[in-house]
PDB file of C-alpha atoms in Angstrom:
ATOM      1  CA  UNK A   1       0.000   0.000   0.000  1.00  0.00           C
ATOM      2  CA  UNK A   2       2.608   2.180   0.406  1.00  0.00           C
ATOM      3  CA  UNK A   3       4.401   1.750  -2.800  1.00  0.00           C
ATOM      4  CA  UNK A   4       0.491   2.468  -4.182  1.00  0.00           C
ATOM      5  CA  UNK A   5       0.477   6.051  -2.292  1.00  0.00           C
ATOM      6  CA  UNK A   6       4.364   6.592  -3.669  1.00  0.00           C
ATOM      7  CA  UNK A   7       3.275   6.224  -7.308  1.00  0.00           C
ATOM      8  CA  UNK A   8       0.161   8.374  -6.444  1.00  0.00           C
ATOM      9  CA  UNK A   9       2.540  11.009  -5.193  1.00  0.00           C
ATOM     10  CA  UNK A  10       4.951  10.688  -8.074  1.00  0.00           C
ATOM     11  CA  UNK A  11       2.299  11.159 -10.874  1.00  0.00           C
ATOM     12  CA  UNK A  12       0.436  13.751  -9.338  1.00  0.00           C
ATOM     13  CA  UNK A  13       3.810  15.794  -9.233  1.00  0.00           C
ATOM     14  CA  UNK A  14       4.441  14.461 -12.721  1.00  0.00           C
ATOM     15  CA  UNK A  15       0.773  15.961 -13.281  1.00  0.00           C
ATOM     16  CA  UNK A  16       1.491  19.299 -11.525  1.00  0.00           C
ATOM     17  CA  UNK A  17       5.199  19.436 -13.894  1.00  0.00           C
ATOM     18  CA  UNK A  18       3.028  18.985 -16.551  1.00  0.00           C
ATOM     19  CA  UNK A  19       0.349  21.692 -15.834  1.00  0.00           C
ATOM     20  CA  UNK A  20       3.486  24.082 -14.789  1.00  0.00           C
ATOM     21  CA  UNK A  21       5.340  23.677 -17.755  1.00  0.00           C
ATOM     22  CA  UNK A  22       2.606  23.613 -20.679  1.00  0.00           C
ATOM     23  CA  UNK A  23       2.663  27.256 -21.861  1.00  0.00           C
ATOM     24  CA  UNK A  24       6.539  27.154 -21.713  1.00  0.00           C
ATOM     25  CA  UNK A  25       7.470  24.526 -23.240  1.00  0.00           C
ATOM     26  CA  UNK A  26       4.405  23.115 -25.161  1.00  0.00           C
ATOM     27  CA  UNK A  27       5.205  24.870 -28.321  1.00  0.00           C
ATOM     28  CA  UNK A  28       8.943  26.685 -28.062  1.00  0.00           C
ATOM     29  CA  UNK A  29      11.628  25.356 -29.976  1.00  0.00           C
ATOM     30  CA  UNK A  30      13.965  23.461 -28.513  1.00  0.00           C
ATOM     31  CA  UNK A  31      12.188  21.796 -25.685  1.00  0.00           C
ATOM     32  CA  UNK A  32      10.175  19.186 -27.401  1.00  0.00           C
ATOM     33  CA  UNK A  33      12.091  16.260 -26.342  1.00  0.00           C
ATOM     34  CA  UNK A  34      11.304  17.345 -22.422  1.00  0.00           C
ATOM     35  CA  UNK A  35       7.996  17.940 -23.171  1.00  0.00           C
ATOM     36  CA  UNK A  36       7.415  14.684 -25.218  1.00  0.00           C
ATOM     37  CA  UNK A  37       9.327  12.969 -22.042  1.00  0.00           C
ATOM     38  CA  UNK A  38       7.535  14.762 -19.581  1.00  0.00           C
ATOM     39  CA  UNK A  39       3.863  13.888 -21.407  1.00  0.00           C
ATOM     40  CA  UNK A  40       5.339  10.503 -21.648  1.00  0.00           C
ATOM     41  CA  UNK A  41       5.776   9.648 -18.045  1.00  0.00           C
ATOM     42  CA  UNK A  42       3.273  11.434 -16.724  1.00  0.00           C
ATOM     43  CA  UNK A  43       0.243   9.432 -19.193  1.00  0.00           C
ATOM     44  CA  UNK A  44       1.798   6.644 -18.551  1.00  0.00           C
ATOM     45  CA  UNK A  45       2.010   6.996 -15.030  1.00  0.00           C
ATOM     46  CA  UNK A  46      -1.838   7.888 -15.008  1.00  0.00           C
ATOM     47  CA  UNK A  47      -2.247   4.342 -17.014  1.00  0.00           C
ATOM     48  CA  UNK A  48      -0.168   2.513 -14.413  1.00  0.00           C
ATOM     49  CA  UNK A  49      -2.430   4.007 -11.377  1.00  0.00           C
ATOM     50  CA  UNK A  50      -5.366   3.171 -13.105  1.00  0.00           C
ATOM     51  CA  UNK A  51      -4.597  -0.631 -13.788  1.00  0.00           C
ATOM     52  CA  UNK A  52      -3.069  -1.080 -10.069  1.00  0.00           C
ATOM     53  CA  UNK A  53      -6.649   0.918  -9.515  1.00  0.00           C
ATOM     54  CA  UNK A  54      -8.766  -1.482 -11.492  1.00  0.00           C
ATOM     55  CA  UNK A  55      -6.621  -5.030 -11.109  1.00  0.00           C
ATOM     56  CA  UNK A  56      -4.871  -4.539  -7.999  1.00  0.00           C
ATOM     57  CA  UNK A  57      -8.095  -3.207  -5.900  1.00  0.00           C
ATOM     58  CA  UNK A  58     -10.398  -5.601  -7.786  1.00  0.00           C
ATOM     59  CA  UNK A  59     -13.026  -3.297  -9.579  1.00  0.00           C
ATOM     60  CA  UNK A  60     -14.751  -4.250 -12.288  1.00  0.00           C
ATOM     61  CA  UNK A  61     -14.439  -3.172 -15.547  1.00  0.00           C
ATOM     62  CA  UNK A  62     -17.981  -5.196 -16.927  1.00  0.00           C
ATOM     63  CA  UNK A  63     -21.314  -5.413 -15.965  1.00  0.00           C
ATOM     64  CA  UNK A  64     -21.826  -8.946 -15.321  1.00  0.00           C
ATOM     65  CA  UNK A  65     -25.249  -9.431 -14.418  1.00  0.00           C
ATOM     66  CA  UNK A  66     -28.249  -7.316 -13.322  1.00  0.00           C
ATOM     67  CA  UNK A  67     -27.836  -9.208 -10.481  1.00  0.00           C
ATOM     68  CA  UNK A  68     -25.100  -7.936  -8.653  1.00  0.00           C
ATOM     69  CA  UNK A  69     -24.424  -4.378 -10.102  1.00  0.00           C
ATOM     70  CA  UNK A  70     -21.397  -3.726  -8.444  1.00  0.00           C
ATOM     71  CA  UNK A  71     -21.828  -0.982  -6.037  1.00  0.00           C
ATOM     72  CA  UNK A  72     -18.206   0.108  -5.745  1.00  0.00           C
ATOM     73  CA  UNK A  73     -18.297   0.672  -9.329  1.00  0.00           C
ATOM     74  CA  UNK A  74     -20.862   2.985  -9.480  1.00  0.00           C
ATOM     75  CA  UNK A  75     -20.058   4.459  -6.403  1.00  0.00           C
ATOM     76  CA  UNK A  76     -16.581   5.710  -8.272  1.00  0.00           C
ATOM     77  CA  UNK A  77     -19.351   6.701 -11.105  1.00  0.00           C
ATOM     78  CA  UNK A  78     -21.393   9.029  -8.400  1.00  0.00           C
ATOM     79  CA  UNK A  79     -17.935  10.499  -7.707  1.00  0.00           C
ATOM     80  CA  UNK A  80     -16.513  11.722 -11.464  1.00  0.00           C
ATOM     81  CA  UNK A  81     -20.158  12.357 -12.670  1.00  0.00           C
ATOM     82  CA  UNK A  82     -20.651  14.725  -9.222  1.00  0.00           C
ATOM     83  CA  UNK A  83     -17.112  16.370 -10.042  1.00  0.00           C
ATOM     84  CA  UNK A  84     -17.828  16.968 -13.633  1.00  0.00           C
ATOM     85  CA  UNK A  85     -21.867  18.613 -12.527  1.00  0.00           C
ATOM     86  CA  UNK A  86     -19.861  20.379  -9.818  1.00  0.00           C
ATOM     87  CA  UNK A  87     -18.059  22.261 -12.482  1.00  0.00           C
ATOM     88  CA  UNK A  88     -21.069  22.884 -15.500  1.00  0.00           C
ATOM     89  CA  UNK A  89     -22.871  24.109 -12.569  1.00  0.00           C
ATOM     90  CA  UNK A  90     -20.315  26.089 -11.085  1.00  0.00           C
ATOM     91  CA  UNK A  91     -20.353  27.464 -14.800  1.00  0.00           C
ATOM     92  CA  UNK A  92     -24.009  27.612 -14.768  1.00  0.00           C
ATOM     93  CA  UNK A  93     -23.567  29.697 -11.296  1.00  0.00           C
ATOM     94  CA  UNK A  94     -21.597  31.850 -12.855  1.00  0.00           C
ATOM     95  CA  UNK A  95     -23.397  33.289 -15.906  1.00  0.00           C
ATOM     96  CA  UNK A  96     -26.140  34.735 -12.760  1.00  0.00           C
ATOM     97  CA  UNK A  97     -23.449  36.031 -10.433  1.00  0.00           C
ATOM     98  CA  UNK A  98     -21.359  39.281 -10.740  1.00  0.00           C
ATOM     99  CA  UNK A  99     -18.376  37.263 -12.553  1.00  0.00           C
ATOM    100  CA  UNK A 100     -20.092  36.898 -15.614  1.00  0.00           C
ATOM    101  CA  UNK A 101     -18.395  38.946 -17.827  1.00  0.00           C
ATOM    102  CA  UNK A 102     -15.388  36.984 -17.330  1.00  0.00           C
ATOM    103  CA  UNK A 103     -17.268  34.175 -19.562  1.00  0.00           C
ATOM    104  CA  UNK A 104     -18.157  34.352 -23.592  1.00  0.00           C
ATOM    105  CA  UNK A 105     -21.056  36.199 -24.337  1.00  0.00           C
ATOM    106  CA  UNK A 106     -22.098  33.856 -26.606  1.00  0.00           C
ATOM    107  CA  UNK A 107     -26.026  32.186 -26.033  1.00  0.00           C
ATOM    108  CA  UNK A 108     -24.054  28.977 -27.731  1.00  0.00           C
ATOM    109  CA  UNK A 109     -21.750  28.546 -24.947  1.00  0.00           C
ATOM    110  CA  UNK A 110     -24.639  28.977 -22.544  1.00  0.00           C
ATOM    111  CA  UNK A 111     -26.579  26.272 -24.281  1.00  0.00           C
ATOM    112  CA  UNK A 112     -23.443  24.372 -24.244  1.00  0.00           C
ATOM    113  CA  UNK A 113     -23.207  24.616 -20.348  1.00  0.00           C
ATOM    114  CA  UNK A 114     -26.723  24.375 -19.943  1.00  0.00           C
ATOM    115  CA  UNK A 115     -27.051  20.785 -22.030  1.00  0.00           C
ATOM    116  CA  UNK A 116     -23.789  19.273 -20.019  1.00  0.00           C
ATOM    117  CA  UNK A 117     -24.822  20.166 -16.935  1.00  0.00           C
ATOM    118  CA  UNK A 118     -28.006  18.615 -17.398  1.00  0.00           C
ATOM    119  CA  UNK A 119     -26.531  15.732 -19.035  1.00  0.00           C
ATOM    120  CA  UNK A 120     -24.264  14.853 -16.081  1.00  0.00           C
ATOM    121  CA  UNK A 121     -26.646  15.358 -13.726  1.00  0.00           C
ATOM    122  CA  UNK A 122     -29.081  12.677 -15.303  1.00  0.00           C
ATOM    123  CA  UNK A 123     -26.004  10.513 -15.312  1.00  0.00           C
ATOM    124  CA  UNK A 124     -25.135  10.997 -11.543  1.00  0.00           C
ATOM    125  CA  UNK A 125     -28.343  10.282 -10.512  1.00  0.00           C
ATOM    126  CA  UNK A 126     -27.919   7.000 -13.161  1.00  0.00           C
ATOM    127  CA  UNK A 127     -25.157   6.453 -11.297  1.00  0.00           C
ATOM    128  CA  UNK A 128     -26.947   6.838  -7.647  1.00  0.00           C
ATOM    129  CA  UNK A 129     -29.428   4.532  -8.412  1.00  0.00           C
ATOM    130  CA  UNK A 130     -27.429   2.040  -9.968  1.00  0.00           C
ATOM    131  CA  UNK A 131     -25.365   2.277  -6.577  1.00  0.00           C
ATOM    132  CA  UNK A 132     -28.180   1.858  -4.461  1.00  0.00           C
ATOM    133  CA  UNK A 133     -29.385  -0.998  -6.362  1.00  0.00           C
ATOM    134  CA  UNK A 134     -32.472  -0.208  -8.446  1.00  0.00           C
ATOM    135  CA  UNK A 135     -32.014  -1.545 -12.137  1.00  0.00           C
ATOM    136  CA  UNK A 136     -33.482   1.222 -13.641  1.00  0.00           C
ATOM    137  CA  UNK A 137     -30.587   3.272 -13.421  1.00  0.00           C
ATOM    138  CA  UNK A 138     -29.243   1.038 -15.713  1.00  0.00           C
ATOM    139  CA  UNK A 139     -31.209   2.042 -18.916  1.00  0.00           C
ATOM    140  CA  UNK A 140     -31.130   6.123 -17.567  1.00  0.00           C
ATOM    141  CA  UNK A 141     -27.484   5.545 -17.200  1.00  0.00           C
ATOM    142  CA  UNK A 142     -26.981   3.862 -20.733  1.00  0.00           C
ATOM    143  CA  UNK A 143     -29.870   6.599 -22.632  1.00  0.00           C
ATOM    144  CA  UNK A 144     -27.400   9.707 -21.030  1.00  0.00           C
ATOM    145  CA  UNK A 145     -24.475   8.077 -22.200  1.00  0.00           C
ATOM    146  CA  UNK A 146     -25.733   7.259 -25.764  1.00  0.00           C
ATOM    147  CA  UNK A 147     -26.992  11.030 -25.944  1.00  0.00           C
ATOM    148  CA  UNK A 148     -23.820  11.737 -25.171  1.00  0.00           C
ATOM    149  CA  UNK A 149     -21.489   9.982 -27.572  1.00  0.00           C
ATOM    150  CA  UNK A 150     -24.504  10.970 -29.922  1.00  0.00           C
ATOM    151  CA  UNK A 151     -24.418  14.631 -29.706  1.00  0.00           C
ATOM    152  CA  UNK A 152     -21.601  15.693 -28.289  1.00  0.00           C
ATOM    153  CA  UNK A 153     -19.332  16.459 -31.242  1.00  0.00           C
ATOM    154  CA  UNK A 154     -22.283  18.099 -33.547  1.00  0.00           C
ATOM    155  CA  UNK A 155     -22.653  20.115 -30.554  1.00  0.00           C
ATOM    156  CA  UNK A 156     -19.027  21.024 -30.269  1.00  0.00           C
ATOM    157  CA  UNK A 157     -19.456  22.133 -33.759  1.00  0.00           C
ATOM    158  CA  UNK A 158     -22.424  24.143 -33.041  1.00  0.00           C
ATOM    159  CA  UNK A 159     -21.282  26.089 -29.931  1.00  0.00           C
ATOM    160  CA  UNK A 160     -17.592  26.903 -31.142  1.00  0.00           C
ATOM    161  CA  UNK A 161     -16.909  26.059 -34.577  1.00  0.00           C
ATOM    162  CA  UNK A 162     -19.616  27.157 -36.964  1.00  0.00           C
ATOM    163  CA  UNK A 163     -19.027  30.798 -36.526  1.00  0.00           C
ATOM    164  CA  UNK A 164     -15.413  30.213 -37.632  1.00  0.00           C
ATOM    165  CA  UNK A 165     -16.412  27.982 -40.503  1.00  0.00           C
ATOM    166  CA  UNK A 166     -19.218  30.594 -41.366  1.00  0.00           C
ATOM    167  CA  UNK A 167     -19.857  31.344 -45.332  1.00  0.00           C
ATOM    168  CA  UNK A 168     -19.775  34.969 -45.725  1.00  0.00           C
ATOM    169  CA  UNK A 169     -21.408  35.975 -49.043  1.00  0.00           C
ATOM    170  CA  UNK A 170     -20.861  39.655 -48.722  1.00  0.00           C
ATOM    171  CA  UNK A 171     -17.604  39.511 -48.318  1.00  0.00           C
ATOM    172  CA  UNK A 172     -17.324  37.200 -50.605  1.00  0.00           C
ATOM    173  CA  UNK A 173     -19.183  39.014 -53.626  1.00  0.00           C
ATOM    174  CA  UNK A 174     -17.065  42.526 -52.774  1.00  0.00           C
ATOM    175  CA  UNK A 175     -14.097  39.981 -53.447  1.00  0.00           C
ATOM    176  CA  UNK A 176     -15.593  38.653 -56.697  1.00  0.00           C
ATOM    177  CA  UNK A 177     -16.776  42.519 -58.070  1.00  0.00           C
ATOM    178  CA  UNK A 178     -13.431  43.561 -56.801  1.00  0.00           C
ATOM    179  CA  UNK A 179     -11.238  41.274 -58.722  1.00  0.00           C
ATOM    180  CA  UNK A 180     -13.643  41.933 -62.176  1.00  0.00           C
ATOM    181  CA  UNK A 181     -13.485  45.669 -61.654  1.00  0.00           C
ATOM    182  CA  UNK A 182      -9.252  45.087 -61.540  1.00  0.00           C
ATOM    183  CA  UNK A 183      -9.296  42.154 -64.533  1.00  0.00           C
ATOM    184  CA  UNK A 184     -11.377  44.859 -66.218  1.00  0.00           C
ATOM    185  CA  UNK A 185      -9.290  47.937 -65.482  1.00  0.00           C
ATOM    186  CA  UNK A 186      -6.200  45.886 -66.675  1.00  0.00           C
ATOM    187  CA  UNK A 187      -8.110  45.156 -69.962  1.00  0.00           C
ATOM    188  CA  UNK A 188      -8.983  48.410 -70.927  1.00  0.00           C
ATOM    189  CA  UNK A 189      -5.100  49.491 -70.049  1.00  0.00           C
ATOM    190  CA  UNK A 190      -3.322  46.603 -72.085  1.00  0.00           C
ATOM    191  CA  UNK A 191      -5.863  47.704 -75.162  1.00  0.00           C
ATOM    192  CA  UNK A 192      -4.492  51.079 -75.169  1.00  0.00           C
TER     193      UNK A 192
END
């Protein structure tokens, strides 16, 4: 157990080196080969935690019957769906409070927030029931996660990448008349 909580303490370092030292050397020349290293260890350190995690502690990793759901399993569910609520409603929190202009000011991203946070808060309570035993979590569970996987990149697309990939026609006809009007000019000067 104590060689566990050793490796815990060495990635999360590794994981706090890695946080520290993205801006600086992420994308300067010169420093890739500590960064690759650096991202190296540290995923696979994450990797190694979480097979000591799944193997070593005996958890899970399939649903085996109806019968015995597991409630350790979903029980380490409750906790990452309540962490990732926590922060879409934190979010949600602050779009009402006085630190909202310190977020976009974009209805997308609200709607963005808005469908997460309701979306992980389906799945907690999934999650709650499943760890309390009643087998109807597992088809709320399995619906939010579908809907997820479903919808989650068209509405990536949607919240921050259709303005960028937005067709502008005006600016695209001034181009057009632009580049006539100089073709043209040229024409009439060459004839001369």
């Amino acid at each position: 157990m104590i060689a566990y909580y050793g490796c815990l303490w060495l990635v999360s370092l590794l994981n706090l080196a890695w946080c520290c030292f993205q801006q600086a050397w992420e994308c300067t020349p010169g420093k890739e080969v500590p960064w690759n290293i650096l991202s190296l260890f540290t995923k696979s350190g994450m990797l190694f935690l979480e097979a000591i995690y799944l193997f070593g502690f005996g958890f899970p990793l399939f649903i085996d019957s109806y019968d015995h759901p597991h409630h350790l399993k979903w029980g380490l569910w409750v906790v990452h769906r309540l962490v990732l609520t926590a922060v879409y409603g934190l979010i949600l929190f602050m779009y009402q409070s006085k630190w909202r202009e310190r977020l976009p000011a974009r209805s997308a991203f609200y709607k963005y927030i808005t469908i997460m946070f309701t979306l992980n808060a389906l799945s907690l309570f999934a999650c709650g029931l499943l760890g309390n035993g009643a087998s109807f979590g597992f088809w709320l569970y399995g619906a939010t996660i579908v809907c997820y996987l479903a919808f989650y990149l068209p509405l990536i697309y949607v919240t921050f990448l259709a303005d960028f990939f937005q067709y502008d026609h005006h600016r695209c006809f001034y181009s057009l008349w632009h580049k006539r009007k100089i073709c043209t000019w040229r024409m009439y000067i060459t004839q001369r």
